[in-house]
Short mmCIF file of C-alpha atoms in Angstrom, two decimals:
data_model
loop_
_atom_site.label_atom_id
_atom_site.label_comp_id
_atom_site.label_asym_id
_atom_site.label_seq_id
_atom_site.Cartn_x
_atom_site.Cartn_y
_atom_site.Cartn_z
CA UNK A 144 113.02 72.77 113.57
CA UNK A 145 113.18 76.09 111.44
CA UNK A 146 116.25 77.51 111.65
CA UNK A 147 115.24 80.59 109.44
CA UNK A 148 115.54 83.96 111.12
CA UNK A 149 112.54 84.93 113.31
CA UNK A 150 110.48 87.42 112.29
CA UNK A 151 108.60 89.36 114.91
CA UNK A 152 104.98 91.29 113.29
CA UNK A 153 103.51 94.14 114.93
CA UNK A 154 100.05 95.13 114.36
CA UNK A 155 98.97 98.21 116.24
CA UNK A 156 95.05 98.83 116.19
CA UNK A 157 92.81 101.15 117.10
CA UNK A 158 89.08 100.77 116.25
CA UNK A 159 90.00 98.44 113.22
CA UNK A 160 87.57 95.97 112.52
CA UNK A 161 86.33 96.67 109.30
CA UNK A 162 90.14 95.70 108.26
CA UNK A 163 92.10 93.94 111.19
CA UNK A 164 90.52 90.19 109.61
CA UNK A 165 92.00 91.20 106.29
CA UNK A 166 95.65 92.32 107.55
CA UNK A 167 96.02 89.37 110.16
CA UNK A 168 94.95 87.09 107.16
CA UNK A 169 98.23 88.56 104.92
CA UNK A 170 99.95 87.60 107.38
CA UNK A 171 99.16 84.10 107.57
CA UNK A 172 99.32 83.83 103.85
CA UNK A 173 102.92 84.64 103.89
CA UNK A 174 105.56 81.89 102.23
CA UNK A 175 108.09 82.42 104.58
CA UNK A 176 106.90 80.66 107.93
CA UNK A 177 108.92 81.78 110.52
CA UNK A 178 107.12 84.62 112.11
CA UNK A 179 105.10 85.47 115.52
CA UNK A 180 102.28 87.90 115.38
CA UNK A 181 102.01 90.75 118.21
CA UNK A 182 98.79 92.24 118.17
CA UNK A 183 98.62 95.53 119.98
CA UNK A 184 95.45 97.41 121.19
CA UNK A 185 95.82 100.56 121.81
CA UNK A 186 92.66 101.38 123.90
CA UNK A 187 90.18 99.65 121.27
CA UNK A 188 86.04 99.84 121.63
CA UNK A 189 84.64 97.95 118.88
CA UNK A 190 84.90 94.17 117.66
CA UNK A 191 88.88 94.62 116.95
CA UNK A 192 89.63 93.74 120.72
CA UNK A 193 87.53 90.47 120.29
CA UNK A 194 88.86 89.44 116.94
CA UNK A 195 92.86 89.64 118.31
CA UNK A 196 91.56 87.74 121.55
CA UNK A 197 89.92 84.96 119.95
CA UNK A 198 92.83 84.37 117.33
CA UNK A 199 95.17 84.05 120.23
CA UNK A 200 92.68 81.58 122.01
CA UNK A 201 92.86 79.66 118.22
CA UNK A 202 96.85 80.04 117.64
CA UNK A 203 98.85 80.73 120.86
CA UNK A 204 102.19 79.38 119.37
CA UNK A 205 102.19 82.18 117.09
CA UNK A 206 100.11 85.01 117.74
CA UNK A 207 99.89 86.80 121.47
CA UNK A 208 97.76 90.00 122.28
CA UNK A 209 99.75 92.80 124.26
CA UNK A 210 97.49 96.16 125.63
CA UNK A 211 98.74 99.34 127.83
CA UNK A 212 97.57 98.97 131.64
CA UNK A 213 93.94 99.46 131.89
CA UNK A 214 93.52 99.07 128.11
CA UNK A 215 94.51 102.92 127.40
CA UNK A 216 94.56 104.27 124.60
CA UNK A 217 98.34 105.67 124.36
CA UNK A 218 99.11 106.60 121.07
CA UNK A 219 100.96 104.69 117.81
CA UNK A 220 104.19 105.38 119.27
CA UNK A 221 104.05 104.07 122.50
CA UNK A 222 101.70 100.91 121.37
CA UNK A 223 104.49 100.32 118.80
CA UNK A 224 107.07 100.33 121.10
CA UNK A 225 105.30 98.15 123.31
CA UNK A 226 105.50 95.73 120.55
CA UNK A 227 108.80 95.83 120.28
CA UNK A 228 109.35 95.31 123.40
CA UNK A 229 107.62 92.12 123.84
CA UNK A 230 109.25 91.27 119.75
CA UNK A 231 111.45 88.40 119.98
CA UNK A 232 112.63 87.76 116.43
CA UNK A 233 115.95 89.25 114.72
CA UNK A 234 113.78 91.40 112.74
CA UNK A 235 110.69 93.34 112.85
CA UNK A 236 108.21 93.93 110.30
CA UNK A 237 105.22 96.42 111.19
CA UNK A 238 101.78 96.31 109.60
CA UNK A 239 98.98 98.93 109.85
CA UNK A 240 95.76 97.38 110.76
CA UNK A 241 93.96 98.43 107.63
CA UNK A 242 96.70 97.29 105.03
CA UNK A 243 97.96 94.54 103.59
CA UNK A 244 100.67 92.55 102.57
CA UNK A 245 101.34 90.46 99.22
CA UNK A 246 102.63 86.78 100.17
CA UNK A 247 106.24 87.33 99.20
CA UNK A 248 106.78 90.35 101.80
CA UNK A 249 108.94 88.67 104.62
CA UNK A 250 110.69 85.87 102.16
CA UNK A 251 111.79 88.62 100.31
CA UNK A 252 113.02 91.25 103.00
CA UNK A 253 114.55 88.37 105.29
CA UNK A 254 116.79 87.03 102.03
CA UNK A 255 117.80 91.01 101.42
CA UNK A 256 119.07 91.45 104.65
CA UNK A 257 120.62 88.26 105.61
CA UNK A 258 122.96 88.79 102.01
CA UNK A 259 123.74 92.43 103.40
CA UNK A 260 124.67 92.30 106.92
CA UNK A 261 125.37 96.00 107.13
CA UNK A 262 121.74 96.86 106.48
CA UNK A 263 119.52 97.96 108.72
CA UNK A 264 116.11 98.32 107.05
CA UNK A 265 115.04 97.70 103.27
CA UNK A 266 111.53 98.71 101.84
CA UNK A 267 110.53 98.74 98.48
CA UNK A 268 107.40 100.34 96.23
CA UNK A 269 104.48 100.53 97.98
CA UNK A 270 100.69 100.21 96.02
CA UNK A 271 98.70 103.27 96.74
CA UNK A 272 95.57 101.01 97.28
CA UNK A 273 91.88 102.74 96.12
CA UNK A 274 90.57 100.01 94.39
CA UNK A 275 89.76 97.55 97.21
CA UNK A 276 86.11 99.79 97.24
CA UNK A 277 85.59 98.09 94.16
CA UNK A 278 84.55 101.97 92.28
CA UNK A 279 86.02 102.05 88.96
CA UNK A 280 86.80 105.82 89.80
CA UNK A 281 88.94 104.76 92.45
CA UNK A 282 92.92 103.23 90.90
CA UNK A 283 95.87 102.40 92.61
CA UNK A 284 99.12 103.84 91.68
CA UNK A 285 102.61 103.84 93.07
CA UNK A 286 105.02 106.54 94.28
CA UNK A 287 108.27 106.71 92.33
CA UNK A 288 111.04 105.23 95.04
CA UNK A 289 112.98 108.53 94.20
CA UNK A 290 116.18 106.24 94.20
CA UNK A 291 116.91 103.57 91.58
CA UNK A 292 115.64 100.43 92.36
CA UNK A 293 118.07 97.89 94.20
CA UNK A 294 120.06 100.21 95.57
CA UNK A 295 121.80 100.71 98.73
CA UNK A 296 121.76 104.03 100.23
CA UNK A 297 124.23 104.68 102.99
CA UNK A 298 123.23 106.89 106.01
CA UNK A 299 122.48 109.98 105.89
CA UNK A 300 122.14 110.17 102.28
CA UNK A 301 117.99 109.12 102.47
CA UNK A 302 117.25 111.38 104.72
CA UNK A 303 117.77 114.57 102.71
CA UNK A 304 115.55 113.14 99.79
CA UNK A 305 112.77 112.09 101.98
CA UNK A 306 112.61 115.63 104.02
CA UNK A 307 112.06 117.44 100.58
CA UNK A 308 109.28 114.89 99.58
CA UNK A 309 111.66 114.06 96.42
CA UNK A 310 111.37 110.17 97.73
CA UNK A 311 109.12 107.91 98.56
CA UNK A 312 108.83 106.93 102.51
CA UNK A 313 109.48 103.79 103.99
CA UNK A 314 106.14 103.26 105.19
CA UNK A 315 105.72 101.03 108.30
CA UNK A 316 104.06 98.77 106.72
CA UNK A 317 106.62 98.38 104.01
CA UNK A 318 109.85 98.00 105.78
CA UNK A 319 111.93 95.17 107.74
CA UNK A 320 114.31 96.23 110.22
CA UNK A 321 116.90 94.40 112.49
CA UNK A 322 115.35 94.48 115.97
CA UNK A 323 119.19 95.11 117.12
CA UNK A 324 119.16 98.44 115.26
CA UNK A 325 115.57 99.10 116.30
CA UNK A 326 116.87 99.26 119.42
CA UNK A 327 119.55 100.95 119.31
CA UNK A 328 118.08 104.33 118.04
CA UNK A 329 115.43 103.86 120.85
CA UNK A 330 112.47 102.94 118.96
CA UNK A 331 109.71 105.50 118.61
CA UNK A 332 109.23 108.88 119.96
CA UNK A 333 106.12 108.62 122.03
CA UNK A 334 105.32 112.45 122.15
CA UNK A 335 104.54 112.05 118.67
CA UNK A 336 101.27 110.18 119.15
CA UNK A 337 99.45 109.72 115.61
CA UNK A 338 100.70 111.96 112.62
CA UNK A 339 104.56 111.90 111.75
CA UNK A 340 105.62 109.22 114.39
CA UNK A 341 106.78 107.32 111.78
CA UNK A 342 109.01 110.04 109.82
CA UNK A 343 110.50 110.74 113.26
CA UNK A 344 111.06 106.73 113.46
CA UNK A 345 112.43 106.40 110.10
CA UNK A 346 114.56 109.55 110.31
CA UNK A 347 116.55 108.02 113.11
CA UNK A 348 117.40 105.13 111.31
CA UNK A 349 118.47 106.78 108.40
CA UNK A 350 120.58 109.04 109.89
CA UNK A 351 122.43 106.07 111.65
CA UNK A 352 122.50 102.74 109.58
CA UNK A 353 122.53 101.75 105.66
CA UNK A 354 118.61 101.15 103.97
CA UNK A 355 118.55 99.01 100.83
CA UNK A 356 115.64 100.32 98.68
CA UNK A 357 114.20 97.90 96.52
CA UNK A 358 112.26 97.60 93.97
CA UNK A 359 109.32 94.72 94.58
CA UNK A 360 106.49 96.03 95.78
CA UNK A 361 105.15 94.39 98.99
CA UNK A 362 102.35 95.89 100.38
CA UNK A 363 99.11 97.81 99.43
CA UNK A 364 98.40 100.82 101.22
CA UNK A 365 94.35 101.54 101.85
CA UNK A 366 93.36 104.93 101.83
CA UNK A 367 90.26 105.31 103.28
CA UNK A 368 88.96 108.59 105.30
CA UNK A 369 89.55 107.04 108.82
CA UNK A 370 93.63 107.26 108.49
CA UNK A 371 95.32 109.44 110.09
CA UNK A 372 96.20 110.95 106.79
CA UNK A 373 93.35 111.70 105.80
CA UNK A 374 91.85 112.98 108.66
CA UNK A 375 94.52 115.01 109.07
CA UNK A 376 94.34 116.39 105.40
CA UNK A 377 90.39 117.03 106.18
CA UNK A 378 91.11 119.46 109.75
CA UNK A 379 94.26 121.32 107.69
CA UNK A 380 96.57 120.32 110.30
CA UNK A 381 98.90 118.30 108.32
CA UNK A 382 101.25 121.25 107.40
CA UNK A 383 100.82 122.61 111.68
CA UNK A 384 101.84 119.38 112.43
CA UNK A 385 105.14 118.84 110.83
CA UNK A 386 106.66 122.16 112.12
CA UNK A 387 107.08 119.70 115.50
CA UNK A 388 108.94 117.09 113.67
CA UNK A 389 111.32 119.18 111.74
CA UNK A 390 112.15 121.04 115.14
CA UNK A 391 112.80 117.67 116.89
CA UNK A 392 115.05 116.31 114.17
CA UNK A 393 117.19 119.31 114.63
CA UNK A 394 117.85 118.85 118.19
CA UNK A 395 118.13 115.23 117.30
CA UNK A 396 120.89 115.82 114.98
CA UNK A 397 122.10 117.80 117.43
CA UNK A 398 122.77 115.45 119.92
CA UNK A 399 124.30 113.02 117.04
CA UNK A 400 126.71 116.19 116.28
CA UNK A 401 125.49 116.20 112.94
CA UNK A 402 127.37 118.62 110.54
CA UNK A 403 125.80 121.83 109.83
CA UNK A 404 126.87 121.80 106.13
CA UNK A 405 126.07 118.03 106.00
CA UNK A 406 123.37 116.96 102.95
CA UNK A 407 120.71 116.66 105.74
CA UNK A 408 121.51 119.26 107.86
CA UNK A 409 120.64 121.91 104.78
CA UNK A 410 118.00 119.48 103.85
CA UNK A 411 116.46 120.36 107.40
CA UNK A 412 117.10 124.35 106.95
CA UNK A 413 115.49 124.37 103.84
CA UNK A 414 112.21 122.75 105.34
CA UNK A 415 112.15 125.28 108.30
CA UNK A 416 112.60 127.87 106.52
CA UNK A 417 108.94 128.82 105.91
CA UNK A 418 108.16 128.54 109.05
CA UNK A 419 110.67 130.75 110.72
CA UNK A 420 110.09 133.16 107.38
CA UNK A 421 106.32 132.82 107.04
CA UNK A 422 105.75 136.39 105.69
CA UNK A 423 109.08 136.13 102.86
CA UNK A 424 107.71 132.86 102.21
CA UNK A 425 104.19 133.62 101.10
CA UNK A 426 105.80 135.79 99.09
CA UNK A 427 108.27 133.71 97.60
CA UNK A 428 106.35 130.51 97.23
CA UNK A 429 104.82 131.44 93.24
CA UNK A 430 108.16 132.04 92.22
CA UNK A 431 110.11 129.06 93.97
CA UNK A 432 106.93 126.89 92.55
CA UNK A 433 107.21 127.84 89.30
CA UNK A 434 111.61 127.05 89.17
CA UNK A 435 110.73 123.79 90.86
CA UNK A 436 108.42 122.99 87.83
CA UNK A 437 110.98 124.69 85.51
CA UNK A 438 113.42 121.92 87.00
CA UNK A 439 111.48 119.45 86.88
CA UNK A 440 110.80 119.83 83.04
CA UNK A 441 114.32 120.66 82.17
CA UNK A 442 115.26 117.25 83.97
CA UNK A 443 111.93 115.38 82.48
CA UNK A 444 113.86 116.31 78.76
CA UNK A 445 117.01 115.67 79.59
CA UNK A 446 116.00 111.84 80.35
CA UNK A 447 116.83 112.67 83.51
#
C-alpha cells in the first residue's frame, strides 16, 4: 500500500474540450502516483461533460466527477470550493482545464513540503505557453519569480510584491497547498466568480502562512483568447475589475487586524490610490512612469 501523502487534483471546467483530454492526460503522466482526480463541471454544454463522465466510468478508483445541483453554472470560486470539499488528500493541487503540467509537478511539490512542515503552499516558474499553436510567431517565455529562487518567504512579506505586480503569481495551476491550511482561510471567495478569484485566494494565504517559492518550473500556461484573461483584456474590464479585489482585501485585513503601517497594508494604499484619486492620478501617471523606469535602470546597472 502507498503510504505517500495523498494528493487531491482539482480540475474546474467550463466548456473545455478542445483542452480538458490534454490536462487530464498530465495528470496521469505524473511520477508521483498517489493522487485522486476531482473533475468539476461548472454548468458545461459541449463534449467536456462527456469526456469527465466516461473517464470516471474507465477509472473510478481514482478519478470522480462532482457538478453544482442541476448542473449550474456557478462560477470558478464556488466550483473550486466544491472540489475541495469533496478533496480528500493532505494536499491540493489545482489545474486549469486548458493547461498543463510537466511530469515532475506533484513529486516535486509533495518532497518540498513534507521537508518544511511550516509551509503552506510552494509554486515555482511558470511557462507562459504560445507555442502549443505550433506558429513560429508565437514563443513561450517565463515571468521572473520576483524572489530568488528557493526561497522561503514568510507571511505577509509576498503579498506586498505581488499587489505591485513586482512578482510573479502563484498561479492555480502552479501551486500545492496543505488542504489543512486551505481550509482554514476558508477557501475561495465565491462573489468573485471568474477574474481575480484567485488573487483573492492566494492573498489569504499569504497573509496567514509561509510560501516556499521555487525555482523548477512545473506547468505551462496556454494563452489562448477563450481565458478569462484574455477576454477580459479584449472588453477593457481588467483594470474595473480589480478595484473590487483591492477593496475586499482591505476589509479582509481588517478583520485579521492587520497593521496600517505593515509592508502590505501600504502595499494596498498604494494600489487604491488611483482609484480614490482618479483625476491627480491621470495627472501623475507620466511622471510616476517615467521614475519607475528611472528605477528600474538605475537597479538594472547596479546588478541589482
Amino acid at each position: 500500500m502507498d503510504q505517500s501523502p495523498l494528493v487531491s487534483v482539482i480540475i474546474v471546467f467550463f466548456n473545455a474540450e478542445p483542452f480538458l483530454h490534454e490536462a487530464i492526460r498530465s495528470v496521469f503522466e505524473q511520477n508521483y502516483p498517489n493522487w485522486e482526480l476531482l473533475l468539476v463541471d461548472d454548468g458545461s454544454s459541449d463534449g467536456s461533460t462527456r469526456i469527465a463522465i466516461d473517464l470516471v466510468y474507465r477509472t473510478p478508483q481514482q478519478v470522480r466527477y462532482l457538478e453544482h445541483s442541476a448542473h449550474a453554472n456557478r462560477g470558478m470560486s464556488a466550483s473550486r470550493n466544491l472540489g475541495i470539499q469533496h478533496a480528500r488528500g493532505e494536499y491540493i493541487a489545482f489545474l486549469d482545464a486548458d493547461d498543463v503540467w510537466l511530469p515532475n509537478k506533484l513529486s516535486e511539490q509533495v518532497t518540498l513540503l513534507e521537508a518544511n512542515p511550516d509551509v503552506g503552499m510552494t509554486y515555482g516558474h511558470a511557462l507562459i505557453w504560445s507555442s502549443w499553436t505550433g506558429r513560429p510567431e508565437d514563443t513561450d517565455y517565463r515571468v521572473n519569480l520576483g524572489v530568488p529562487a528557493d526561497t522561503l518567504v514568510s507571511p505577509p512579506n509576498l503579498l506586498p510584491l505581488l499587489l505591485r505586480n513586482k512578482a510573479q503569481t502563484p498561479m492555480t495551476s502552479n501551486a500545492m497547498m496543505r488542504r489543512s491550511v486551505v481550509e482554514r482561510v476558508g477557501g475561495f471567495e465565491e462573489e468573485f466568480t471568474a477574474m481575480y478569484e484567485d488573487e483573492v485566494f492566494f492573498s489569504k494565504l499569504e497573509l496567514q502562512t509561509a510560501v516556499y517559492v521555487s525555482g523548477s518550473c512545473w506547468v505551462k500556461y496556454r494563452q489562448h483568447g477563450g481565458s478569462c484573461t484574455a477576454m477580459s483584456a479584449r472588453t477593457e474590464s481588467y483594470l474595473s475589475q480589480r478595484r473590487p479585489f483591492l477593496e475586499w482585501l482591505a476589509q479582509h485585513m481588517d478583520g485579521l487586524e492587520i497593521a496600517y503601517d505593515s509592508s502590505a497594508r501600504r502595499a494596498l494604499h498604494r494600489e487604491l490610490w488611483p482609484y480614490d484619486h482618479p483625476r491627480l492620478h491621470a495627472l501623475l501617471a507620466p511622471f510616476i512612469e517615467i521614475a519607475e523606469r528611472v528605477k528600474a535602470f538605475g537597479s538594472q546597472g547596479l546588478g541589482r
